[in-house]
Amino acid sequence: MNATQQLQVTHGYFDIVMYARAYINEAKIITPTKGPKYCAINASILDVGADGKAQYRTIDLIASGEQVKGVLRGLMPRWPKDRMEHSGPRWVADINIGSIRAEAYLKKDGNVGAVFKGRLINIRALRIADEQIVGDGWTDDIPPPTVVAPGFINQIDPEKGIIRFAAQDGKIGESESRNITLSLSGDIPAIRELIARGLVPRGYAHRATNPHLFANLAISGLFCEGFKGKDGKPAAALKGVLTEVRYLKVNGDIIVAGKSRETAAAA
């Protein structure tokens, strides 16, 4: 990870960011009845499963920021136009996705599905067929998609190997929570230290007595799934694997020091 991927609190905002390679399946301009028009993108995040086979996770994106809009504007005549029947040259890109979340929907068979949503905030590299459009280097090896997110650890269950994390996105003081259930990828030293010191939050119901844990986490294998909530309405959940604790502040004391002073100040 580079320095950009370390800084998840910038200019007074919390940022949940995914770094991934993706197929760009479709790009189009949407003109809503209210509000300004925008560029909507459908993409497939690429990953490699334990069996070595490629995995694809669909995400709906909105182009955000001058870098992304500038790249797309210059390529508008070549945009992929139909994600279901696309027959033109393949668009493959290394991208940064901000404000990632899961949104539920009702399938035709009555079951609940879920899809990723987010903002396309950076195009680090782009190839159309064999033509390199953005970026200097390229490798055919698929980099594992990684999410870096600031937020609060609300529960650690050592027996089940589960962590419940409330990732924060948006303006500090007005941020939105994205609840993510995490399993552990091997031994995580910072989590092991928390357990050894008895600094183990027991869930939201015990928030009054829980230790206050603010962290910046690296997460792999993020996926979303749909379900019916207690009210019977469609709902969506985010799940993933905790691979690294990059910053950790416990009851005001820094346990793991990251590179971002702004992260420390925000906590």
PDB file of N, CA and C in Angstrom, residues 146-208:
ATOM      1  N   THR A 146      -8.785  -4.431  -1.926  1.00  0.00           N
ATOM      2  CA  THR A 146      -8.571  -4.121  -0.516  1.00  0.00           C
ATOM      3  C   THR A 146      -9.361  -2.882  -0.137  1.00  0.00           C
ATOM      4  N   VAL A 147     -10.071  -2.973   0.967  1.00  0.00           N
ATOM      5  CA  VAL A 147     -10.801  -1.828   1.514  1.00  0.00           C
ATOM      6  C   VAL A 147     -10.029  -1.302   2.716  1.00  0.00           C
ATOM      7  N   VAL A 148      -9.833   0.011   2.764  1.00  0.00           N
ATOM      8  CA  VAL A 148      -9.217   0.657   3.923  1.00  0.00           C
ATOM      9  C   VAL A 148     -10.256   1.609   4.503  1.00  0.00           C
ATOM     10  N   ALA A 149     -10.573   1.411   5.788  1.00  0.00           N
ATOM     11  CA  ALA A 149     -11.700   2.148   6.370  1.00  0.00           C
ATOM     12  C   ALA A 149     -11.427   2.542   7.816  1.00  0.00           C
ATOM     13  N   PRO A 150     -11.767   3.790   8.187  1.00  0.00           N
ATOM     14  CA  PRO A 150     -11.735   4.202   9.586  1.00  0.00           C
ATOM     15  C   PRO A 150     -13.078   3.909  10.241  1.00  0.00           C
ATOM     16  N   GLY A 151     -13.059   3.696  11.544  1.00  0.00           N
ATOM     17  CA  GLY A 151     -14.328   3.456  12.226  1.00  0.00           C
ATOM     18  C   GLY A 151     -14.137   2.915  13.623  1.00  0.00           C
ATOM     19  N   PHE A 152     -15.205   2.366  14.172  1.00  0.00           N
ATOM     20  CA  PHE A 152     -15.230   1.926  15.559  1.00  0.00           C
ATOM     21  C   PHE A 152     -15.441   0.416  15.645  1.00  0.00           C
ATOM     22  N   ILE A 153     -14.597  -0.239  16.427  1.00  0.00           N
ATOM     23  CA  ILE A 153     -14.760  -1.667  16.685  1.00  0.00           C
ATOM     24  C   ILE A 153     -15.749  -1.812  17.835  1.00  0.00           C
ATOM     25  N   ASN A 154     -16.928  -2.337  17.544  1.00  0.00           N
ATOM     26  CA  ASN A 154     -17.996  -2.437  18.542  1.00  0.00           C
ATOM     27  C   ASN A 154     -18.046  -3.780  19.248  1.00  0.00           C
ATOM     28  N   GLN A 155     -17.469  -4.801  18.625  1.00  0.00           N
ATOM     29  CA  GLN A 155     -17.498  -6.125  19.247  1.00  0.00           C
ATOM     30  C   GLN A 155     -16.330  -6.967  18.753  1.00  0.00           C
ATOM     31  N   ILE A 156     -15.717  -7.685  19.691  1.00  0.00           N
ATOM     32  CA  ILE A 156     -14.717  -8.700  19.373  1.00  0.00           C
ATOM     33  C   ILE A 156     -15.173  -9.989  20.033  1.00  0.00           C
ATOM     34  N   ASP A 157     -15.383 -11.027  19.238  1.00  0.00           N
ATOM     35  CA  ASP A 157     -15.780 -12.339  19.755  1.00  0.00           C
ATOM     36  C   ASP A 157     -14.633 -13.307  19.495  1.00  0.00           C
ATOM     37  N   PRO A 158     -13.733 -13.502  20.493  1.00  0.00           N
ATOM     38  CA  PRO A 158     -12.556 -14.349  20.276  1.00  0.00           C
ATOM     39  C   PRO A 158     -12.914 -15.791  19.941  1.00  0.00           C
ATOM     40  N   GLU A 159     -13.988 -16.323  20.531  1.00  0.00           N
ATOM     41  CA  GLU A 159     -14.348 -17.723  20.297  1.00  0.00           C
ATOM     42  C   GLU A 159     -14.790 -17.955  18.856  1.00  0.00           C
ATOM     43  N   LYS A 160     -15.575 -17.038  18.319  1.00  0.00           N
ATOM     44  CA  LYS A 160     -16.067 -17.187  16.945  1.00  0.00           C
ATOM     45  C   LYS A 160     -15.126 -16.576  15.912  1.00  0.00           C
ATOM     46  N   GLY A 161     -14.132 -15.806  16.388  1.00  0.00           N
ATOM     47  CA  GLY A 161     -13.227 -15.142  15.459  1.00  0.00           C
ATOM     48  C   GLY A 161     -13.922 -14.077  14.635  1.00  0.00           C
ATOM     49  N   ILE A 162     -14.849 -13.351  15.277  1.00  0.00           N
ATOM     50  CA  ILE A 162     -15.676 -12.357  14.589  1.00  0.00           C
ATOM     51  C   ILE A 162     -15.458 -10.969  15.195  1.00  0.00           C
ATOM     52  N   ILE A 163     -15.420  -9.973  14.336  1.00  0.00           N
ATOM     53  CA  ILE A 163     -15.348  -8.574  14.759  1.00  0.00           C
ATOM     54  C   ILE A 163     -16.475  -7.806  14.078  1.00  0.00           C
ATOM     55  N   ARG A 164     -17.163  -6.979  14.845  1.00  0.00           N
ATOM     56  CA  ARG A 164     -18.199  -6.121  14.270  1.00  0.00           C
ATOM     57  C   ARG A 164     -17.663  -4.688  14.264  1.00  0.00           C
ATOM     58  N   PHE A 165     -17.639  -4.130  13.071  1.00  0.00           N
ATOM     59  CA  PHE A 165     -16.957  -2.859  12.827  1.00  0.00           C
ATOM     60  C   PHE A 165     -17.930  -1.866  12.208  1.00  0.00           C
ATOM     61  N   ALA A 166     -17.988  -0.663  12.768  1.00  0.00           N
ATOM     62  CA  ALA A 166     -18.825   0.412  12.219  1.00  0.00           C
ATOM     63  C   ALA A 166     -17.921   1.375  11.462  1.00  0.00           C
ATOM     64  N   ALA A 167     -17.731   1.114  10.168  1.00  0.00           N
ATOM     65  CA  ALA A 167     -16.902   1.984   9.341  1.00  0.00           C
ATOM     66  C   ALA A 167     -17.600   3.329   9.159  1.00  0.00           C
ATOM     67  N   GLN A 168     -16.799   4.392   9.107  1.00  0.00           N
ATOM     68  CA  GLN A 168     -17.350   5.747   9.026  1.00  0.00           C
ATOM     69  C   GLN A 168     -17.027   6.378   7.678  1.00  0.00           C
ATOM     70  N   ASP A 169     -18.026   7.045   7.089  1.00  0.00           N
ATOM     71  CA  ASP A 169     -17.837   7.701   5.801  1.00  0.00           C
ATOM     72  C   ASP A 169     -18.592   9.022   5.797  1.00  0.00           C
ATOM     73  N   GLY A 170     -17.911  10.072   5.371  1.00  0.00           N
ATOM     74  CA  GLY A 170     -18.553  11.379   5.307  1.00  0.00           C
ATOM     75  C   GLY A 170     -17.900  12.387   6.234  1.00  0.00           C
ATOM     76  N   LYS A 171     -18.510  13.540   6.341  1.00  0.00           N
ATOM     77  CA  LYS A 171     -17.969  14.636   7.130  1.00  0.00           C
ATOM     78  C   LYS A 171     -17.883  14.256   8.601  1.00  0.00           C
ATOM     79  N   ILE A 172     -16.735  14.536   9.213  1.00  0.00           N
ATOM     80  CA  ILE A 172     -16.544  14.218  10.625  1.00  0.00           C
ATOM     81  C   ILE A 172     -17.584  14.963  11.459  1.00  0.00           C
ATOM     82  N   GLY A 173     -18.243  14.239  12.338  1.00  0.00           N
ATOM     83  CA  GLY A 173     -19.323  14.797  13.139  1.00  0.00           C
ATOM     84  C   GLY A 173     -20.687  14.565  12.525  1.00  0.00           C
ATOM     85  N   GLU A 174     -20.705  14.256  11.218  1.00  0.00           N
ATOM     86  CA  GLU A 174     -21.961  13.975  10.518  1.00  0.00           C
ATOM     87  C   GLU A 174     -21.833  12.713   9.663  1.00  0.00           C
ATOM     88  N   SER A 175     -20.857  11.872   9.981  1.00  0.00           N
ATOM     89  CA  SER A 175     -20.557  10.715   9.132  1.00  0.00           C
ATOM     90  C   SER A 175     -21.631   9.634   9.234  1.00  0.00           C
ATOM     91  N   GLU A 176     -21.710   8.818   8.185  1.00  0.00           N
ATOM     92  CA  GLU A 176     -22.613   7.672   8.152  1.00  0.00           C
ATOM     93  C   GLU A 176     -21.839   6.411   8.519  1.00  0.00           C
ATOM     94  N   SER A 177     -22.519   5.472   9.166  1.00  0.00           N
ATOM     95  CA  SER A 177     -21.902   4.202   9.547  1.00  0.00           C
ATOM     96  C   SER A 177     -22.211   3.133   8.514  1.00  0.00           C
ATOM     97  N   ARG A 178     -21.218   2.316   8.211  1.00  0.00           N
ATOM     98  CA  ARG A 178     -21.391   1.125   7.390  1.00  0.00           C
ATOM     99  C   ARG A 178     -20.990  -0.059   8.259  1.00  0.00           C
ATOM    100  N   ASN A 179     -21.960  -0.809   8.747  1.00  0.00           N
ATOM    101  CA  ASN A 179     -21.660  -1.938   9.622  1.00  0.00           C
ATOM    102  C   ASN A 179     -21.097  -3.100   8.811  1.00  0.00           C
ATOM    103  N   ILE A 180     -19.932  -3.598   9.225  1.00  0.00           N
ATOM    104  CA  ILE A 180     -19.256  -4.687   8.530  1.00  0.00           C
ATOM    105  C   ILE A 180     -18.923  -5.780   9.537  1.00  0.00           C
ATOM    106  N   THR A 181     -19.309  -7.011   9.230  1.00  0.00           N
ATOM    107  CA  THR A 181     -18.933  -8.163  10.046  1.00  0.00           C
ATOM    108  C   THR A 181     -17.660  -8.758   9.463  1.00  0.00           C
ATOM    109  N   LEU A 182     -16.623  -8.870  10.300  1.00  0.00           N
ATOM    110  CA  LEU A 182     -15.308  -9.295   9.833  1.00  0.00           C
ATOM    111  C   LEU A 182     -14.881 -10.594  10.489  1.00  0.00           C
ATOM    112  N   SER A 183     -14.324 -11.483   9.701  1.00  0.00           N
ATOM    113  CA  SER A 183     -13.615 -12.635  10.245  1.00  0.00           C
ATOM    114  C   SER A 183     -12.129 -12.290  10.257  1.00  0.00           C
ATOM    115  N   LEU A 184     -11.344 -13.068  10.992  1.00  0.00           N
ATOM    116  CA  LEU A 184      -9.921 -12.769  11.143  1.00  0.00           C
ATOM    117  C   LEU A 184      -9.094 -13.581  10.162  1.00  0.00           C
ATOM    118  N   SER A 185      -8.103 -12.927   9.545  1.00  0.00           N
ATOM    119  CA  SER A 185      -7.179 -13.614   8.645  1.00  0.00           C
ATOM    120  C   SER A 185      -5.903 -13.918   9.424  1.00  0.00           C
ATOM    121  N   GLY A 186      -5.860 -15.103  10.046  1.00  0.00           N
ATOM    122  CA  GLY A 186      -4.684 -15.475  10.827  1.00  0.00           C
ATOM    123  C   GLY A 186      -4.553 -14.644  12.086  1.00  0.00           C
ATOM    124  N   ASP A 187      -3.334 -14.495  12.553  1.00  0.00           N
ATOM    125  CA  ASP A 187      -3.061 -13.764  13.789  1.00  0.00           C
ATOM    126  C   ASP A 187      -2.912 -12.276  13.484  1.00  0.00           C
ATOM    127  N   ILE A 188      -3.735 -11.457  14.128  1.00  0.00           N
ATOM    128  CA  ILE A 188      -3.653 -10.002  13.995  1.00  0.00           C
ATOM    129  C   ILE A 188      -3.095  -9.475  15.317  1.00  0.00           C
ATOM    130  N   PRO A 189      -1.819  -9.041  15.352  1.00  0.00           N
ATOM    131  CA  PRO A 189      -1.182  -8.659  16.625  1.00  0.00           C
ATOM    132  C   PRO A 189      -1.981  -7.659  17.452  1.00  0.00           C
ATOM    133  N   ALA A 190      -2.545  -6.643  16.823  1.00  0.00           N
ATOM    134  CA  ALA A 190      -3.282  -5.627  17.580  1.00  0.00           C
ATOM    135  C   ALA A 190      -4.511  -6.223  18.249  1.00  0.00           C
ATOM    136  N   ILE A 191      -5.212  -7.128  17.563  1.00  0.00           N
ATOM    137  CA  ILE A 191      -6.387  -7.773  18.152  1.00  0.00           C
ATOM    138  C   ILE A 191      -5.959  -8.704  19.275  1.00  0.00           C
ATOM    139  N   ARG A 192      -4.863  -9.416  19.062  1.00  0.00           N
ATOM    140  CA  ARG A 192      -4.352 -10.311  20.111  1.00  0.00           C
ATOM    141  C   ARG A 192      -4.016  -9.518  21.368  1.00  0.00           C
ATOM    142  N   GLU A 193      -3.428  -8.331  21.200  1.00  0.00           N
ATOM    143  CA  GLU A 193      -3.081  -7.498  22.353  1.00  0.00           C
ATOM    144  C   GLU A 193      -4.332  -7.005  23.078  1.00  0.00           C
ATOM    145  N   LEU A 194      -5.360  -6.616  22.329  1.00  0.00           N
ATOM    146  CA  LEU A 194      -6.605  -6.178  22.960  1.00  0.00           C
ATOM    147  C   LEU A 194      -7.213  -7.288  23.809  1.00  0.00           C
ATOM    148  N   ILE A 195      -7.221  -8.501  23.281  1.00  0.00           N
ATOM    149  CA  ILE A 195      -7.784  -9.640  24.017  1.00  0.00           C
ATOM    150  C   ILE A 195      -6.967  -9.917  25.266  1.00  0.00           C
ATOM    151  N   ALA A 196      -5.637  -9.873  25.139  1.00  0.00           N
ATOM    152  CA  ALA A 196      -4.760 -10.147  26.280  1.00  0.00           C
ATOM    153  C   ALA A 196      -4.940  -9.111  27.387  1.00  0.00           C
ATOM    154  N   ARG A 197      -5.245  -7.883  27.020  1.00  0.00           N
ATOM    155  CA  ARG A 197      -5.412  -6.806  27.997  1.00  0.00           C
ATOM    156  C   ARG A 197      -6.854  -6.667  28.470  1.00  0.00           C
ATOM    157  N   GLY A 198      -7.723  -7.521  27.987  1.00  0.00           N
ATOM    158  CA  GLY A 198      -9.121  -7.470  28.410  1.00  0.00           C
ATOM    159  C   GLY A 198      -9.889  -6.301  27.842  1.00  0.00           C
ATOM    160  N   LEU A 199      -9.385  -5.720  26.755  1.00  0.00           N
ATOM    161  CA  LEU A 199     -10.050  -4.581  26.124  1.00  0.00           C
ATOM    162  C   LEU A 199     -10.924  -5.090  24.982  1.00  0.00           C
ATOM    163  N   VAL A 200     -11.966  -5.810  25.363  1.00  0.00           N
ATOM    164  CA  VAL A 200     -12.801  -6.509  24.390  1.00  0.00           C
ATOM    165  C   VAL A 200     -14.228  -5.965  24.443  1.00  0.00           C
ATOM    166  N   PRO A 201     -14.632  -5.155  23.471  1.00  0.00           N
ATOM    167  CA  PRO A 201     -16.023  -4.679  23.440  1.00  0.00           C
ATOM    168  C   PRO A 201     -16.977  -5.838  23.177  1.00  0.00           C
ATOM    169  N   ARG A 202     -18.152  -5.792  23.802  1.00  0.00           N
ATOM    170  CA  ARG A 202     -19.089  -6.923  23.747  1.00  0.00           C
ATOM    171  C   ARG A 202     -20.333  -6.633  22.912  1.00  0.00           C
ATOM    172  N   GLY A 203     -20.273  -5.602  22.094  1.00  0.00           N
ATOM    173  CA  GLY A 203     -21.405  -5.311  21.228  1.00  0.00           C
ATOM    174  C   GLY A 203     -22.095  -4.014  21.593  1.00  0.00           C
ATOM    175  N   TYR A 204     -22.975  -3.581  20.702  1.00  0.00           N
ATOM    176  CA  TYR A 204     -23.635  -2.288  20.847  1.00  0.00           C
ATOM    177  C   TYR A 204     -24.456  -2.205  22.130  1.00  0.00           C
ATOM    178  N   ALA A 205     -25.049  -3.309  22.551  1.00  0.00           N
ATOM    179  CA  ALA A 205     -25.881  -3.294  23.760  1.00  0.00           C
ATOM    180  C   ALA A 205     -25.075  -2.932  25.001  1.00  0.00           C
ATOM    181  N   HIS A 206     -23.755  -3.139  24.947  1.00  0.00           N
ATOM    182  CA  HIS A 206     -22.880  -2.848  26.092  1.00  0.00           C
ATOM    183  C   HIS A 206     -22.048  -1.589  25.845  1.00  0.00           C
ATOM    184  N   ARG A 207     -22.526  -0.718  24.975  1.00  0.00           N
ATOM    185  CA  ARG A 207     -21.738   0.445  24.574  1.00  0.00           C
ATOM    186  C   ARG A 207     -21.363   1.355  25.740  1.00  0.00           C
ATOM    187  N   ALA A 208     -22.181   1.375  26.787  1.00  0.00           N
ATOM    188  CA  ALA A 208     -21.896   2.268  27.918  1.00  0.00           C
ATOM    189  C   ALA A 208     -20.650   1.836  28.678  1.00  0.00           C
TER     190      ALA A 208
END
